Coordinates of C-alpha atoms and ligand atoms in Angstrom, one line a residue:
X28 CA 0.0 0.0 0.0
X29 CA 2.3 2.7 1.3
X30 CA 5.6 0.5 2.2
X31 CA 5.2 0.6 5.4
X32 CA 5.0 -2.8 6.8
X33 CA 1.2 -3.8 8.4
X34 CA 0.6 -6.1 11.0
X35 CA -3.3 -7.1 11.6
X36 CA -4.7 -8.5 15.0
X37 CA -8.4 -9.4 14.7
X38 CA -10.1 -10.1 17.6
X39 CA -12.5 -12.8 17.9
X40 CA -12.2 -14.2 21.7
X41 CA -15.9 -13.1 22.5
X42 CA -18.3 -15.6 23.4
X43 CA -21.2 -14.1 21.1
X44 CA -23.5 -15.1 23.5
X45 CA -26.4 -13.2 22.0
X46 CA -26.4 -15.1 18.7
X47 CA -28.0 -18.1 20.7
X48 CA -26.3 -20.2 18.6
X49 CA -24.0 -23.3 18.8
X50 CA -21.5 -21.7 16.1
X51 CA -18.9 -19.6 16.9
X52 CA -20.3 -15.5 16.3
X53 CA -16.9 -15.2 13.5
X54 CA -18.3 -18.4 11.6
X55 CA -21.3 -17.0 10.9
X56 CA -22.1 -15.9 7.3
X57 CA -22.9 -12.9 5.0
X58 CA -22.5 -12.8 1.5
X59 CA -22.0 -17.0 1.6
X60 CA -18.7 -15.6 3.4
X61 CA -17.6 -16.2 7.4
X62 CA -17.6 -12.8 9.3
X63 CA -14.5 -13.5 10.0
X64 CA -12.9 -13.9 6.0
X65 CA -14.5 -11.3 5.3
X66 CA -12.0 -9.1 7.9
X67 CA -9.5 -11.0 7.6
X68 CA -9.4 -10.6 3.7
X69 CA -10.3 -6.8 4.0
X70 CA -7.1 -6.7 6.5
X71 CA -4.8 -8.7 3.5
X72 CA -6.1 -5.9 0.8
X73 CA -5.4 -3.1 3.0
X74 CA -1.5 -4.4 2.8
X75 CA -1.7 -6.4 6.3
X76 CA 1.1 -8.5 5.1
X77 CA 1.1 -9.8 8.9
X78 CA -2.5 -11.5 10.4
X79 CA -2.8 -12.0 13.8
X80 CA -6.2 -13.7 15.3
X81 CA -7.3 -13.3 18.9
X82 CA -9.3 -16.3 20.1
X83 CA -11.1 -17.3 23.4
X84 CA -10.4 -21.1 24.5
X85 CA -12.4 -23.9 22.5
X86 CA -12.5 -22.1 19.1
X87 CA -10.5 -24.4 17.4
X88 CA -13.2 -24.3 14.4
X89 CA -12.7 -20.2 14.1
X90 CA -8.5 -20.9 14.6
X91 CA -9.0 -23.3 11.4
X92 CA -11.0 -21.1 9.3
X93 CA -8.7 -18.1 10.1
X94 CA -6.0 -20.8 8.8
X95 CA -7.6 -21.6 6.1
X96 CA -8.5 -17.8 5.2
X97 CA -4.9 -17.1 6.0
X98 CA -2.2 -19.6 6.2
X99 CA 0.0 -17.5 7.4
X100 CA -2.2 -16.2 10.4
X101 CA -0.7 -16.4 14.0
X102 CA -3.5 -17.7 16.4
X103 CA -3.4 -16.3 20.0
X104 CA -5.5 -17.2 23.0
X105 CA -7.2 -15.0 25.3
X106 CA -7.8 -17.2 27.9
X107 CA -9.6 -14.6 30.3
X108 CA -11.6 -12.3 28.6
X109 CA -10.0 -8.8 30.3
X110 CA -11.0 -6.4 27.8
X111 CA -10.1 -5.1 24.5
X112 CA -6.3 -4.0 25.2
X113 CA -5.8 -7.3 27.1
X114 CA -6.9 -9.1 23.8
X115 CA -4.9 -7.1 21.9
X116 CA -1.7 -8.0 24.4
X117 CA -2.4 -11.4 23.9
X118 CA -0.7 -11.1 20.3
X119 CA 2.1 -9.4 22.7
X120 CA 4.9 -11.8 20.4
X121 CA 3.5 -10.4 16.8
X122 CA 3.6 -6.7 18.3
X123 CA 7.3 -7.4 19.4
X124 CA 8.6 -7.4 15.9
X125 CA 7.4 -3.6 15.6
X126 CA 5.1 -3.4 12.1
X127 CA 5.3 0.0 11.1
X128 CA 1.4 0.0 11.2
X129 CA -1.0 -1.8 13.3
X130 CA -4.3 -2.3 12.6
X131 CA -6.8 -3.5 15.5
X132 CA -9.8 -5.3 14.0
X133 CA -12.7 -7.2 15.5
X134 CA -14.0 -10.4 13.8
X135 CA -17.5 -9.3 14.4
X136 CA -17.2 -6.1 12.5
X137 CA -17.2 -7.5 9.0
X138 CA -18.4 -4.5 6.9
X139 CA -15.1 -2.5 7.1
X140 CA -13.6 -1.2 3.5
X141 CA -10.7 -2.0 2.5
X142 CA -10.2 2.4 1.7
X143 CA -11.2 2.9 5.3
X144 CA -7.9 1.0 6.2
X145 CA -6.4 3.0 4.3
X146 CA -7.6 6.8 5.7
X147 CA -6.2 4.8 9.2
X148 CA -3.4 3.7 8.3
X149 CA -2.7 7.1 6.3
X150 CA -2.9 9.2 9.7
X151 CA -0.2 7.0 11.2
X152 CA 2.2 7.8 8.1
X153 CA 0.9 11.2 8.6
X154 CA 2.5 10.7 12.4
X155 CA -0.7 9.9 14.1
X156 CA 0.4 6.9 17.2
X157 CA -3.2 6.3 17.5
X158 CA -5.9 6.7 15.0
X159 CA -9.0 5.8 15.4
X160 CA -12.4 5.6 13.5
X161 CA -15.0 8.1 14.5
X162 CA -18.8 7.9 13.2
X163 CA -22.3 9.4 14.4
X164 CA -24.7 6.9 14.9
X165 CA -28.7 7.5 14.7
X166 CA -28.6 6.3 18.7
X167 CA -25.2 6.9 20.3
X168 CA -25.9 4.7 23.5
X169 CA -23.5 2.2 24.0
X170 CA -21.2 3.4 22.4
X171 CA -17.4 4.9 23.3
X172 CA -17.9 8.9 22.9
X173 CA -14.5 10.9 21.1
X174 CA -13.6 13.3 23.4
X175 CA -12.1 15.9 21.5
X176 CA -9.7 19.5 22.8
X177 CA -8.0 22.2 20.6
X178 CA -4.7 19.9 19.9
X179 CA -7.4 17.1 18.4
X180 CA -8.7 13.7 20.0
X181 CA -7.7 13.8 23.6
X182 CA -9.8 10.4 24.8
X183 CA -12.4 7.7 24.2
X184 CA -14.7 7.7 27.2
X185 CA -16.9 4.3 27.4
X186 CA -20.6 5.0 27.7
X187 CA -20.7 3.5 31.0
X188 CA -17.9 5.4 32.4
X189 CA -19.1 8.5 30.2
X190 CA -20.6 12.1 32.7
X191 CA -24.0 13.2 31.7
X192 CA -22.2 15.9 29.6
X193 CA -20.1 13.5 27.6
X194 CA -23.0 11.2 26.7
X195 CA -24.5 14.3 25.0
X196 CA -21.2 13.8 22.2
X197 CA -22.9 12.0 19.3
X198 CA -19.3 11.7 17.6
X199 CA -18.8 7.7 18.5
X200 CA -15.8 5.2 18.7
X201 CA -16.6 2.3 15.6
X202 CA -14.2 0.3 17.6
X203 CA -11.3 -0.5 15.5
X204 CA -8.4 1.6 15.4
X205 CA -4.4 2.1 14.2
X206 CA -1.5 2.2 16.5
X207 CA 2.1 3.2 15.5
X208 CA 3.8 0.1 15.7
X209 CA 7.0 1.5 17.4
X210 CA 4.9 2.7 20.1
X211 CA 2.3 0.0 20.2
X212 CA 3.7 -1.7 23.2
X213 CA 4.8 1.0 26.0
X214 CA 1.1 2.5 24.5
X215 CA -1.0 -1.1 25.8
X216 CA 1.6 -1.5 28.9
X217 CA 0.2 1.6 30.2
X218 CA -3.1 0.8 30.0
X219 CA -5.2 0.0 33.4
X220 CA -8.6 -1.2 34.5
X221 CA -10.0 1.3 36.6
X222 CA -13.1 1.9 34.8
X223 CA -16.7 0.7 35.8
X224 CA -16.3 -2.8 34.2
X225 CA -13.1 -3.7 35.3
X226 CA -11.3 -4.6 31.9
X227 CA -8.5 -3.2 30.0
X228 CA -10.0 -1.2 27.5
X229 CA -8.2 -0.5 24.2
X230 CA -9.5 2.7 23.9
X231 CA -7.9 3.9 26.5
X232 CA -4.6 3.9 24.3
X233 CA -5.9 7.6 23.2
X234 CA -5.5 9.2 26.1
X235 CA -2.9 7.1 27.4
X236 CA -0.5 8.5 23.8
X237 CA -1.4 11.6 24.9
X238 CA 0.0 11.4 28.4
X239 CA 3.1 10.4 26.4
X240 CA 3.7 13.5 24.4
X241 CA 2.1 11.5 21.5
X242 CA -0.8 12.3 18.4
X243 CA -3.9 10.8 18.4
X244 CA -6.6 11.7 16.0
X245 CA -10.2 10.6 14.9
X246 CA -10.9 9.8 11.3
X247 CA -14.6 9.6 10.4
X248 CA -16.7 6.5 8.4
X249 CA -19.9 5.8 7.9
X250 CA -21.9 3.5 10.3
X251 CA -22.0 0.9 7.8
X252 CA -18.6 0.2 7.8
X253 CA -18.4 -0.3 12.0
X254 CA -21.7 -2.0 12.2
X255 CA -21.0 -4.6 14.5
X256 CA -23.1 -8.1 14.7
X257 CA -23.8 -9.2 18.3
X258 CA -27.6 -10.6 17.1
X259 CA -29.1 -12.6 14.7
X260 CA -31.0 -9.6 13.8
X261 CA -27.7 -7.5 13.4
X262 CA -26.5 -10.0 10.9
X263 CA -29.5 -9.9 8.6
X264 CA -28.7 -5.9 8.7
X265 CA -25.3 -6.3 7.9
X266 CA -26.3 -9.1 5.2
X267 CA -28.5 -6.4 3.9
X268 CA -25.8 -3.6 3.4
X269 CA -23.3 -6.6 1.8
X270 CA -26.0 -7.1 -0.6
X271 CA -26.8 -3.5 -1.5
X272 CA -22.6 -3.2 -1.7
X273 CA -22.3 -6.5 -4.2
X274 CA -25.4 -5.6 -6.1
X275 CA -23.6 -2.0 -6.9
X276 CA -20.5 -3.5 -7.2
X277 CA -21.6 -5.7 -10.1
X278 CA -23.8 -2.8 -11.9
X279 CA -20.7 -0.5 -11.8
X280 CA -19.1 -3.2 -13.8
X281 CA -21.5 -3.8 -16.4
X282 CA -24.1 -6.1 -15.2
X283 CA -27.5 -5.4 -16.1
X284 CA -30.2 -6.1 -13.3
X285 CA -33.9 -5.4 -13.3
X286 CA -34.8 -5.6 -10.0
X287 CA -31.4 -5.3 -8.2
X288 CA -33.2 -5.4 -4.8
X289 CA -34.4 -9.5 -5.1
X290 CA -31.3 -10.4 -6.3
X291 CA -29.1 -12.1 -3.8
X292 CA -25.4 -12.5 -4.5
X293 CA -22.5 -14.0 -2.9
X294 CA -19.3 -11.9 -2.0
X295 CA -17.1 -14.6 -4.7
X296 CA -19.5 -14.2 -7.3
X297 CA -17.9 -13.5 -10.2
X298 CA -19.6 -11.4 -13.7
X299 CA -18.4 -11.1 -16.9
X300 CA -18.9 -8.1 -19.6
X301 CA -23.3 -7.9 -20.7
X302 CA -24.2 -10.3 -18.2
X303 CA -28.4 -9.8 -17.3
X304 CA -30.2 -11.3 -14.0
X305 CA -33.5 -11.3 -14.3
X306 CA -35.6 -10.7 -10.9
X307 CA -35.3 -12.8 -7.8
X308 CA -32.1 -14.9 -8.8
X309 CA -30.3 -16.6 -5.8
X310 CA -26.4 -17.2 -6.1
X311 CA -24.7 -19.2 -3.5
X312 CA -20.5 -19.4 -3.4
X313 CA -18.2 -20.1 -6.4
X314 CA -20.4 -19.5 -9.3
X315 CA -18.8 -17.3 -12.5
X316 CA -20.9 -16.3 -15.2
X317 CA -19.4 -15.3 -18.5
X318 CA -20.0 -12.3 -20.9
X319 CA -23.6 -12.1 -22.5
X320 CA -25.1 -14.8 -20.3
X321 CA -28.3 -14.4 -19.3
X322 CA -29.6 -15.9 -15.6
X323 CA -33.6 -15.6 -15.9
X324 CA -36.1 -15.0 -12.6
X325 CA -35.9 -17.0 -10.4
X326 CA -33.2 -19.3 -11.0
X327 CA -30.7 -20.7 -8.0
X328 CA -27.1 -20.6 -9.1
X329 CA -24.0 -22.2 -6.5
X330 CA -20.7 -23.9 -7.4
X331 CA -21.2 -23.2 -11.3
X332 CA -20.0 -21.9 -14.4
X333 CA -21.9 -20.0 -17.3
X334 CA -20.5 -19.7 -20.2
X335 CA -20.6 -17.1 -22.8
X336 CA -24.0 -16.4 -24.1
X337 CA -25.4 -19.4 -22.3
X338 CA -29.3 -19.0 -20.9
X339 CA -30.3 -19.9 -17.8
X340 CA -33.5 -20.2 -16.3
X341 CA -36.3 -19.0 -15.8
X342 CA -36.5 -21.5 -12.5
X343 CA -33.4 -22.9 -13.2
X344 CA -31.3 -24.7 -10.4
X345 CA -27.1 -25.1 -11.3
X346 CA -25.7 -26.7 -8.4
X347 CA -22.1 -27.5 -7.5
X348 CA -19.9 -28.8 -10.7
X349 CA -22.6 -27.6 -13.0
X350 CA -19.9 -26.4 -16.1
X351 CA -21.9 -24.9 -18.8
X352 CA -19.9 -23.6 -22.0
X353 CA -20.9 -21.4 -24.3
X354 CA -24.1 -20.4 -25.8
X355 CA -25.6 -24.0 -23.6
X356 CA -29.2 -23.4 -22.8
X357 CA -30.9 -24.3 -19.3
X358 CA -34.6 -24.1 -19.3
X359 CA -37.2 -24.1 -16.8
X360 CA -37.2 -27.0 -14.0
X361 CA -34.2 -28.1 -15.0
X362 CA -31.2 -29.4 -12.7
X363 CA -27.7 -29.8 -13.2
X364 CA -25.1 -31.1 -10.9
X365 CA -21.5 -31.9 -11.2
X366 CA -21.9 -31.6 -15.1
X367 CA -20.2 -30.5 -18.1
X368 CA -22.7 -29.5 -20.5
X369 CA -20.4 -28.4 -23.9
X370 CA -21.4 -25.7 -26.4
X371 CA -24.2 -25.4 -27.8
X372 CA -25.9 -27.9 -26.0
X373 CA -29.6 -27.4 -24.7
X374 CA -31.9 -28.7 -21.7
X375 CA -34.8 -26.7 -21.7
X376 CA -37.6 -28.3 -19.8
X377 CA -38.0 -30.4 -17.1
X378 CA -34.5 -32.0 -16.6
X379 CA -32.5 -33.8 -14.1
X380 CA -28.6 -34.1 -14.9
X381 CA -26.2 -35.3 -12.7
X382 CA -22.5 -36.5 -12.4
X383 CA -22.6 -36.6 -16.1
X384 CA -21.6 -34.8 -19.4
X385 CA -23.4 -34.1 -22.3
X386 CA -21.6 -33.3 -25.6
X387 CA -21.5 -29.9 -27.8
X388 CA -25.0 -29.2 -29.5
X389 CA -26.7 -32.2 -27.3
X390 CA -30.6 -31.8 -27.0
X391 CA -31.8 -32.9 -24.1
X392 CA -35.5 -33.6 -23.8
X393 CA -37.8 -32.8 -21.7
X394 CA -38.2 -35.7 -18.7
X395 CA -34.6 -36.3 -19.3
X396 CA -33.3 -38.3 -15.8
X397 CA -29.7 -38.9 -15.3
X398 CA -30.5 -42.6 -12.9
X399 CA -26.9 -41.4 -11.4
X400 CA -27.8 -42.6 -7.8
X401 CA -28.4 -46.7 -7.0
X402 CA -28.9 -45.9 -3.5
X403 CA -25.3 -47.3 -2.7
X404 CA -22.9 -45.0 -5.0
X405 CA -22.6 -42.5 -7.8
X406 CA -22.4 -43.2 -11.4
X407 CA -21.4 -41.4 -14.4
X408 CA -23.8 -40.6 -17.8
X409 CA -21.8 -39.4 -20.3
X410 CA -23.5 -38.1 -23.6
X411 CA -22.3 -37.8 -27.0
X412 CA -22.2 -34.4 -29.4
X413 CA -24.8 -33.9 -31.2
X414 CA -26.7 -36.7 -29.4
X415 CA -30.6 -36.3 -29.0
X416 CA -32.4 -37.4 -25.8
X417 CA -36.2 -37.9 -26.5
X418 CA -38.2 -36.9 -24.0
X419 CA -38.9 -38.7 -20.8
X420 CA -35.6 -41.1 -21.4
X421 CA -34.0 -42.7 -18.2
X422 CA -30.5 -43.0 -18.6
X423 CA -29.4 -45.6 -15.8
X424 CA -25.6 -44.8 -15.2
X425 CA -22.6 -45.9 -15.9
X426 CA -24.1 -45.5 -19.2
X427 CA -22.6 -43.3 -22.6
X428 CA -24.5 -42.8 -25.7
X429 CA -22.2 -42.1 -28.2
X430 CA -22.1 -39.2 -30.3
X431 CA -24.6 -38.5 -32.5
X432 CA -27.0 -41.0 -31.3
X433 CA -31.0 -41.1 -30.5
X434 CA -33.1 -41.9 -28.0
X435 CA -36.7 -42.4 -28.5
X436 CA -39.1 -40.9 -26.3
X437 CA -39.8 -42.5 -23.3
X438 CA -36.6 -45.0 -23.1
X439 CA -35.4 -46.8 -19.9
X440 CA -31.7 -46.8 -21.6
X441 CA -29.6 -49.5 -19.1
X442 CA -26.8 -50.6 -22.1
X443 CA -24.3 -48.0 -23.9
X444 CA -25.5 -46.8 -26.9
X445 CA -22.7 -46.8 -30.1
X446 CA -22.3 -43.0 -31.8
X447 CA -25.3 -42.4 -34.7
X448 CA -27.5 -45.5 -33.9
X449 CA -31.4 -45.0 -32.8
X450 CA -32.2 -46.7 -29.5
X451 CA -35.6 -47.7 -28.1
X452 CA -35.9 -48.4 -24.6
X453 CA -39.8 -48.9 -24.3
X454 CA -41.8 -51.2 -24.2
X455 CA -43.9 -51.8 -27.6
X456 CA -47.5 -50.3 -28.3
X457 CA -50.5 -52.5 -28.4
X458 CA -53.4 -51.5 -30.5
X459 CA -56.8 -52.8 -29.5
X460 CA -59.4 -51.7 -32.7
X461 CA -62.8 -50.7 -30.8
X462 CA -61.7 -51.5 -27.4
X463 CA -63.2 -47.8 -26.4
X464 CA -65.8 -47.9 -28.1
X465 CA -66.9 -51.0 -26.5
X466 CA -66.0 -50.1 -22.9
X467 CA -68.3 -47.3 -23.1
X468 CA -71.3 -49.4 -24.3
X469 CA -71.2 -51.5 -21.6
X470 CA -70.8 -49.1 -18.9
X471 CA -73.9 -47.7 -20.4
X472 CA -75.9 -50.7 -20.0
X473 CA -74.6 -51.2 -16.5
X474 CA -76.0 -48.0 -15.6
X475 CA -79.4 -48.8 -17.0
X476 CA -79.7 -51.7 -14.9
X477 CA -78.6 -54.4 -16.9
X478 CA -76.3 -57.0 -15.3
X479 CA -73.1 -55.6 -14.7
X480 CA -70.5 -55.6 -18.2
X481 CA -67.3 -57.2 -17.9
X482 CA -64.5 -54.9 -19.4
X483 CA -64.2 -55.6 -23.5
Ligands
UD1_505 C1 -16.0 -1.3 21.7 C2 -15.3 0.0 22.2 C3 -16.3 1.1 22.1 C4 -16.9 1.2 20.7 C5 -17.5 -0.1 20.3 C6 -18.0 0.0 18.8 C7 -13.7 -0.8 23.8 C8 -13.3 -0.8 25.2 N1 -14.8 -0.2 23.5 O1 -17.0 -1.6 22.7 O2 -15.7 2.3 22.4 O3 -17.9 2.3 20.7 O4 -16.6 -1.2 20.4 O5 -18.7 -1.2 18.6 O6 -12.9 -1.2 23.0 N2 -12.9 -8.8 22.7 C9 -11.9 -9.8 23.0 N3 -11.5 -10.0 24.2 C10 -12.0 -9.2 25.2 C11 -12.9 -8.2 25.0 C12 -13.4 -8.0 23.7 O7 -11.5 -10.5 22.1 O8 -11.5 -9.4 26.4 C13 -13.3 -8.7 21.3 C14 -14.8 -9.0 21.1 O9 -14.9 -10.4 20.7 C15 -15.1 -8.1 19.9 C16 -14.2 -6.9 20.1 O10 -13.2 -7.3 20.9 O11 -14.8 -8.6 18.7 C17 -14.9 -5.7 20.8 O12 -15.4 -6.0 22.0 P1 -16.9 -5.6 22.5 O13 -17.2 -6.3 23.8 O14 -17.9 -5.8 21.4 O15 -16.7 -4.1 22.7 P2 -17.8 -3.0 22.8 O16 -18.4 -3.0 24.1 O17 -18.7 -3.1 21.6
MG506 MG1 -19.2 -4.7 20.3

C-alpha cells in the first residue's frame, strides 16, 4: 500500500452469547462468506502482510477457518476475557517485531472497506500513534464517545464510564483503530482497568498516547462500515448492506439487473462483460458467469460456471460442478449437478442431470433423468455431441451414448448406446381396434340396470 510494513490483530475471543447459537459468532455468514474472511481478507487488501487472530479457549473451528482464510495467520489465545487491550496484548509476540502499522480489527465487524484501512493507516504515516475511527450513529448509547480539545482527540470515554455531559457527544468510537507500531507496546503496557467494568479497555490507548507527548486523532466512516453483529437480527442488517454493496459493485461493472433489490449475490461471485439477472435470482458461493449470459427469474445458481452467451433459467437450479460452455441453454425446471454440458448444448424443460456430461449441440429432452444414484454410489452418464435425448428417457448410469446418437421418447436406456444408432428403450405399443368404443357401451348398460359388463 504505502511501504510501510502492516501487521493485523483481529479479535474474535468473544463468546457471542447473544447469537443463541451453537457456532462460533466469526463463523457465521454474509454474502455465503464467514464474518470472519471477510476481515481477515479486507485486513490482506489493506496491505496487512502480517495477520494476527485473537481467540477465546475452544474455538478451534474459528483458529482453522482463520487458517484456512490465512495460512499464514498467528493464532493467540485470550484465555480470560480482560477487555479489548488485554486481547490485543495477547498477540504481545506479533507486536514485538514492531510493524510499522497496526491495525486493530474485530472479527465481528465485518463491513469494514478496504479504503477505510487506508484513511487509518494514512494518519499513522501522517505521524498519528493512535488513529481511530470516528462515526455518528442514529442512537449513540453504548457506544465509546470521542472526546475531542484544541490539539485534536484527547480520549475515548466508554458509555458506562461517560458524565452526563459527555453522553451528549454524538461523535462515536466504531471500535477498530491504528496504533504506530513503534509505540504500540509502551502504549498497551500503560493501559489500566480502573473503569466501571473492570477490563483493560483499548480505547484507553488515546488518552494514554497523549499522556506520552504523542498524536492521536479521529478519522470519520460511515456506520456501515463499523456495524458490528452481536444478534441474529444485526446479521440480517449487515447481510443487507453486503448485498446493497455487491449488487452496486456488479452494476458499476457492467451487469445489467432489473430488479437489483431481489437479487441475492455471494461476495465470490464473479460477472463477466453484458451479463443480465433477471428478478429474484439466488447465487450461492463459487459460481462465474461469462460475458452475454443471461440468468432468468428466479433461477438458484452455486458452485457453477456460465459460459458465454449461455441462458439460464427462468427457475433454473445449477448446483455444485454444473460447467456450462458457451451459448448452452438451461430451461425451466431443470437441474444440473456436477456436469459439463459443452457448447451449444440445450436442456430446456424439465430435466435432471447429474455427475454426467453431455456433448456440444446435445438436445436434451424434456423428462430427461440422469439414474446417477443406485442408492449405494454414484455413477457417471456421459452423452455424445450432437446426441438427441427424446423426451422422458432414463439414462441408468454408468451408461454413454455415443455421439450423435437417438433416443426415442420414453426409453429406460440401461446398455451403452454406439455414436449415430437409434435406441428404443420402451416397451412396444399394443393397439386394440374398438376397445373404447366398447368399454363405453357396456358401462352404459350397466348404468341402465342391466347386469353388470365385464370390461371388452
Ligand atoms: C467497543 C469499544 C467502544 C466502541 C464499540 C464499537 C472498547 C473498550 N470499547 O465496545 O468504544 O464504541 O466497540 O462497537 O474497545 N474482545 C476480545 N477480548 C476481550 C474483549 C473483547 O477478544 O476481552 C473482542 C470481542 O470479541 C469483539 C471486540 O473485541 O470482537 C470488541 O469487544 P466488545 O465487547 O464488542 O466491545 P464494545 O463493548 O462493543
Ligand atoms: Mg461490540
Amino acid at each position: 500500500m504505502n511501504g510501510r510494513s502492516c501487521l493485523a490483530i483481529v479479535l474474535a475471543a468473544g463468546e457471542g452469547t447473544r447469537m443463541r447459537s451453537r457456532t462460533p459468532k466469526v463463523l457465521h455468514t454474509i454474502g455465503n462468506r464467514t464474518l470472519l474472511e471477510h476481515v481477515l481478507s479486507t485486513a490482506m487488501a489493506a496491505g496487512s502482510a502480517g495477520i494476527a487472530v485473537v481467540l477465546g479457549p475452544d474455538h478451534d473451528a474459528v483458529a482453522k477457518e482463520a487458517r484456512r482464510v490465512a495460512p499464514q495467520a498467528a493464532i493467540f489465545k485470550q484465555t480470560e476475557r480482560l477487555g479489548t487491550a488485554h486481547a490485543v496484548l495477547s498477540a504481545r509476540e506479533a507486536l514485538a517485531a514492531k510493524p510499522a502499522d497496526v491495525l486493530v480489527m474485530f472479527g465481528d465487524t465485518p463491513l469494514i472497506q478496504v479504503d477505510t484501512l487506508a484513511r487509518l493507516r494514512g494518519a499513522l504515516a501522517d505521524g498519528a500513534a493512535v488513529a481511530v475511527l470516528g462515526f455518528t450513529p442514529a442512537d449513540p448509547t453504548g457506544y465509546g464517545r470521542l472526546i475531542t480539545d484544541a490539539t485534536g482527540l484527547a480520549a475515548i470515554r466508554e458509555h458506562k464510564d461517560a458524565s452526563e455531559a459527555e453522553r451528549a457527544i454524538g461523535f462515536c468510537n466504531g471500535g477498530l483503530m491504528a496504533l504506530a507500531g513503534e509505540h504500540a507496546l509502551a502504549i498497551l503496557a500503560r493501559i489500566g482497568n480502573s473503569n466501571a467494568n473492570r477490563e483493560y479497555y483499548l480505547t484507553d490507548a488515546v488518552a494514554v498516547a497523549r499522556d506520552m507527548g504523542l498524536n492521536a486523532v479521529a478519522i470519520e466512516t460511515s456506520e456501515d462500515d463499523v456495524r458490528g453483529i452481536n444478534t441474529k437480527a444485526q446479521l440480517a442488517e449487515a447481510e443487507s448492506v453486503l448485498q446493497q454493496r455487491l449488487r452496486a459493485a456488479a452494476m458499476e461493472a457492467g451487469v445489467t439487473m432489473v430488479a437489483p433489490e431481489t437479487v441475492f449475490l455471494s461476495s465470490d461471485t464473479k460477472f463477466g462483460k453484458d451479463v443480465t439477472i433477471e428478478p429474484n435470482v439466488v447465487f450461492g458461493p463459487g459460481v462465474t458467469v461469462e460475458d452475454g449470459a443471461v440468468i432468468r427469474a428466479f433461477s438458484h445458481v452455486e458452485g457453477a460456471h456460465v459460459g458465454k452467451g449461455a441462458r439460464v433459467g427462468p427457475f433454473a437450479r445449477l448446483r455444485p460442478g454444473a460447467q456450462l460452455g458457451t451459448d448452452v441453454h438451461i430451461g425451466n425446471f431443470v437441474e444440473i449437478k456436477a456436469a459439463t454440458i459443452e457448447d451449444g448444448a440445450k436442456a430446456n424443460h424439465l430435466a435432471y442431470i447429474g455427475d454426467a456430461r453431455v456433448g456440444a449441440g446435445a438436445n436434451i429432452g424434456a423428462g430427461t433423468i440422469t439414474c446417477n444414484y443406485d442408492g449405494y454410489g454414484k455413477h457417471k452418464t456421459d452423452i455424445g455431441a450432437g446426441a438427441f435425448i427424446g423426451t422422458n428417457s432414463s439414462l441408468v448410469a454408468p451408461v454413454k451414448i455415443g455421439d450423435g446418437a437417438y433416443i426415442g421418447s420414453g426409453s429406460v436406456i440401461t446398455k451403452d448406446v454406439p455414436a449415430e444408432a437409434l435406441a428404443l428403450g420402451r416397451g412396444q405399443q399394443t393397439i386394440k381396434e374398438g376397445w373404447a368404443k366398447r368399454l363405453r357401451e357396456a358401462r352404459i348398460l350397466s348404468k341402465n340396470g342391466s347386469p353388470a359388463a365385464k370390461k371388452p
